[in-house]
Short mmCIF file of C-alpha atoms and ligand atoms in Angstrom, two decimals:
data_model
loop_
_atom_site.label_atom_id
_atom_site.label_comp_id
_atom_site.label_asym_id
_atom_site.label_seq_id
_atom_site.Cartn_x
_atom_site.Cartn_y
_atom_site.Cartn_z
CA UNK A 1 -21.91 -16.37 41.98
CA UNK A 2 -18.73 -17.40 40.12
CA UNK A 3 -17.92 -21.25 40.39
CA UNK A 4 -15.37 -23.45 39.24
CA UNK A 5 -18.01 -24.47 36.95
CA UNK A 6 -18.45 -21.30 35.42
CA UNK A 7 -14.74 -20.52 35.01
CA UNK A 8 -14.08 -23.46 33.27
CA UNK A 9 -16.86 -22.57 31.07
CA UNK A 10 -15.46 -19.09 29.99
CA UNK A 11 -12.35 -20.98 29.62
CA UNK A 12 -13.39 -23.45 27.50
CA UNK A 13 -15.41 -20.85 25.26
CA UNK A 14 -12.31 -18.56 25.40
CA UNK A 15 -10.41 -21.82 23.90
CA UNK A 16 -13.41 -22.53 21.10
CA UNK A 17 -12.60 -19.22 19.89
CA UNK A 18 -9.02 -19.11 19.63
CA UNK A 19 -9.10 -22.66 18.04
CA UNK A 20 -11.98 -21.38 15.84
CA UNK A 21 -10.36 -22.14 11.72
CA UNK A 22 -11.91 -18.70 10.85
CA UNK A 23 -10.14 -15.33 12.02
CA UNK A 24 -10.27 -11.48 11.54
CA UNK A 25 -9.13 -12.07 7.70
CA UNK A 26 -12.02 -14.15 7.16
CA UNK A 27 -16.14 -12.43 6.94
CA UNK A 28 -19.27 -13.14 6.41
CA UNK A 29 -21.85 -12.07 4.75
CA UNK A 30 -25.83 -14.42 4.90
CA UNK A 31 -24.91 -18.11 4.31
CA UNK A 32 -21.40 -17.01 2.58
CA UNK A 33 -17.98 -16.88 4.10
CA UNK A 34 -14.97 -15.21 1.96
CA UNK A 35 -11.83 -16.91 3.64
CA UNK A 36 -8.45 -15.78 3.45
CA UNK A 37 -8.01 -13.25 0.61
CA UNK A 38 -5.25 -13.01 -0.73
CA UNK A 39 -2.96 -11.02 -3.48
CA UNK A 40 0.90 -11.32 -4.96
CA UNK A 41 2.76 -8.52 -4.21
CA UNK A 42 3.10 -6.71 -7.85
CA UNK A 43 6.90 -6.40 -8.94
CA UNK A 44 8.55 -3.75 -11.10
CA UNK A 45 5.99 -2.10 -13.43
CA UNK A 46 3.30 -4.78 -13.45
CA UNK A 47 0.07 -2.96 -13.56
CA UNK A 48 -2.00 -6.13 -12.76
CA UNK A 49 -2.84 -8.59 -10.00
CA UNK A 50 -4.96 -11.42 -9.00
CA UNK A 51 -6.84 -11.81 -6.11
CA UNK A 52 -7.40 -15.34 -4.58
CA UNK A 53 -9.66 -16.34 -1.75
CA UNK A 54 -11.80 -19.18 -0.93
CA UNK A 55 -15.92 -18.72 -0.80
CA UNK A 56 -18.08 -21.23 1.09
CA UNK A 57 -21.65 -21.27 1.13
CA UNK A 58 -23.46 -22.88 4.36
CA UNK A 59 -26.85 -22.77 2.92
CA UNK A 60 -28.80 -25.35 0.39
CA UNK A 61 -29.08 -22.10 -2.22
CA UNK A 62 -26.59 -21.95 -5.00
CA UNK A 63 -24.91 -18.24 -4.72
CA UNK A 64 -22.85 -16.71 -7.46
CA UNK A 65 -19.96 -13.58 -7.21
CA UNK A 66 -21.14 -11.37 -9.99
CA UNK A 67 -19.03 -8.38 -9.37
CA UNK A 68 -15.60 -7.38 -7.47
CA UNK A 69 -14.48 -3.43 -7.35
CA UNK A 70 -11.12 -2.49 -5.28
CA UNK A 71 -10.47 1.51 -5.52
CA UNK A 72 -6.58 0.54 -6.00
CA UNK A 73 -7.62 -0.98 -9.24
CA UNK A 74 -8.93 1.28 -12.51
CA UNK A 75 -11.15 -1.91 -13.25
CA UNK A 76 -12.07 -5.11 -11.56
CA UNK A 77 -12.58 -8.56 -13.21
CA UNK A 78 -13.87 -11.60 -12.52
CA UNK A 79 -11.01 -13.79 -14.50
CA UNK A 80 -10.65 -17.46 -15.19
CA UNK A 81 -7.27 -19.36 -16.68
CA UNK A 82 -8.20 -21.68 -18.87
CA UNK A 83 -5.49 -23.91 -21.54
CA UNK A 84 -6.03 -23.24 -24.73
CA UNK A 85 -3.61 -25.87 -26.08
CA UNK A 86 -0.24 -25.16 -24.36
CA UNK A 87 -1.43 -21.60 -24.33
CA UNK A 88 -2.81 -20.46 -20.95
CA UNK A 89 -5.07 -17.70 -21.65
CA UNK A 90 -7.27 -15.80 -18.95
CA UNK A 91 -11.08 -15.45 -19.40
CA UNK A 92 -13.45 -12.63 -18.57
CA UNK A 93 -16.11 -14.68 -16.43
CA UNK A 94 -19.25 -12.72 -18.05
CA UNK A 95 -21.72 -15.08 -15.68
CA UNK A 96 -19.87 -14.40 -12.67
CA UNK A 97 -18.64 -17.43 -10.27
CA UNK A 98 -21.03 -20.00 -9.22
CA UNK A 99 -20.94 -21.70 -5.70
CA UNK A 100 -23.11 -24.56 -5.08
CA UNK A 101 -25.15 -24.68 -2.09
CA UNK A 102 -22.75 -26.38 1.27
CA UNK A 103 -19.91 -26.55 -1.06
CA UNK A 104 -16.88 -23.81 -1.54
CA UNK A 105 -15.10 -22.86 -4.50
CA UNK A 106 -11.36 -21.91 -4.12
CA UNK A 107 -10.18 -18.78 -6.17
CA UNK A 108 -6.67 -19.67 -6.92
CA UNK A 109 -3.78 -19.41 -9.30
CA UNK A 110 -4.59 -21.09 -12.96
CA UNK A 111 -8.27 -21.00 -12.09
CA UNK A 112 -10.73 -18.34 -11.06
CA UNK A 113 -9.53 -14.97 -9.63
CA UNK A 114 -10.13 -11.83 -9.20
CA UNK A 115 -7.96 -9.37 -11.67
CA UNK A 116 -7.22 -6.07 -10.81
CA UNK A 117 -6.17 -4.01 -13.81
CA UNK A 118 -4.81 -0.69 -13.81
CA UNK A 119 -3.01 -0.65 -10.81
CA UNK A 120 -2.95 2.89 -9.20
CA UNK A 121 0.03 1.91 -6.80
CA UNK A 122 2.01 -1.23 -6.30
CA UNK A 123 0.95 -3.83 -4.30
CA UNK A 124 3.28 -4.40 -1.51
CA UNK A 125 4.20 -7.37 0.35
CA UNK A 126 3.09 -7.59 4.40
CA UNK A 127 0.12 -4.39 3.11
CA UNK A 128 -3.62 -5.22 2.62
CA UNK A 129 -6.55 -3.34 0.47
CA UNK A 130 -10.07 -3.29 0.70
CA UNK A 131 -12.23 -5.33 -2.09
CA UNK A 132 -16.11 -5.43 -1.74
CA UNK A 133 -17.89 -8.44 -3.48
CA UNK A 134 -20.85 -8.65 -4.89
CA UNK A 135 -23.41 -12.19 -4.55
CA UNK A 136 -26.57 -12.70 -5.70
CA UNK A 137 -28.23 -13.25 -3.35
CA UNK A 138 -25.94 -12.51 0.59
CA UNK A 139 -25.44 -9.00 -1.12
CA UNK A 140 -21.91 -6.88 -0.99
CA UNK A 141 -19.36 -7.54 1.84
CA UNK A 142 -16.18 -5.55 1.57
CA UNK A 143 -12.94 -8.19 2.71
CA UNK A 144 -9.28 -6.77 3.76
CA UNK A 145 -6.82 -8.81 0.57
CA UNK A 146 -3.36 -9.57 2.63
CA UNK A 147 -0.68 -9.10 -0.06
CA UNK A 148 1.66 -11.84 0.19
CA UNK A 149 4.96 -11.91 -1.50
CA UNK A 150 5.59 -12.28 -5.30
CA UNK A 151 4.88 -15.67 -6.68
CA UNK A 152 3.24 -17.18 -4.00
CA UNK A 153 1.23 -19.94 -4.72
CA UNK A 154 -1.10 -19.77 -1.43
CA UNK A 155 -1.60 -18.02 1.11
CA UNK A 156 0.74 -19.27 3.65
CA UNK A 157 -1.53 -18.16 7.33
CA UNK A 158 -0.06 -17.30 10.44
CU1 CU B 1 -6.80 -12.64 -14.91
#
């Protein structure tokens, strides 16, 4: 029998949903959630990107990203910018990216990203592209990167 009662409580799970902070653009994979990935659009002949994201780990284990591959790319890098002086220099991560257990790291401009080198097309504003990680322990999850427009310093959601 459908109540009030019962309506209001589709209603108010319909609501949780919607107001839920993760969304299509975010997954999951074990006790790890890749939210919001995100790219620069690549302008002229650039034949390089980053990819930025945020990873959160819900469980007590420490994780760690050891590998990215996206098929648009010719090779796929775990980088991080470091200053070197007043040079900023980018860093092959050879140990891969650690995240602590109920903590989050946030892949971002002039820190850890993800660089895609050899670009086999240019990376367009408003497209997206598949990139599968790789943890230690939750495994491989494949995430859709939303390109965002050049120079953009975060990923502005909708
Ligand atoms: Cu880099």
């Amino acid at each position: 029998m459908i109540t009030i009662r019962t309506i209001l409580a589709a209603l108010a799970a319909l609501f949780l949903l919607a107001a839920a902070p993760t969304s299509a653009h975010d997954v999951k994979a074990g006790d790890i959630t890749v939210i919001h990935p995100w790219a620069r659009a690549s302008s002229g002949m650039a034949r390089s990107g980053g990819v930025f994201m945020t990873i959160a780990n819900d469980g007590s284990r420490a994780e760690r990203l050891t590998a990215a591959h996206a098929d648009i790319a010719a090779k796929t890098m775990l980088h991080k910018t470091v200053m070197d002086g007043n040079v900023m220099k980018m860093m092959h991560v050879k140990d891969g990216i650690a995240i602590p257990g109920e903590d989050s790291v946030e892949l971002k401009p002039g820190s850890y990203h993800i660089m895609l080198m050899g670009l086999k097309a240019p990376l367009k504003e408003g497209g997206t592209f598949p990139l599968t990680l790789t943890f230690e322990h939750a495994g491989s999850v494949t995430v859709e990167v939303k390109v965002m427009k050049p120079g953009a310093k975060t990923m502005k959601h909708d």
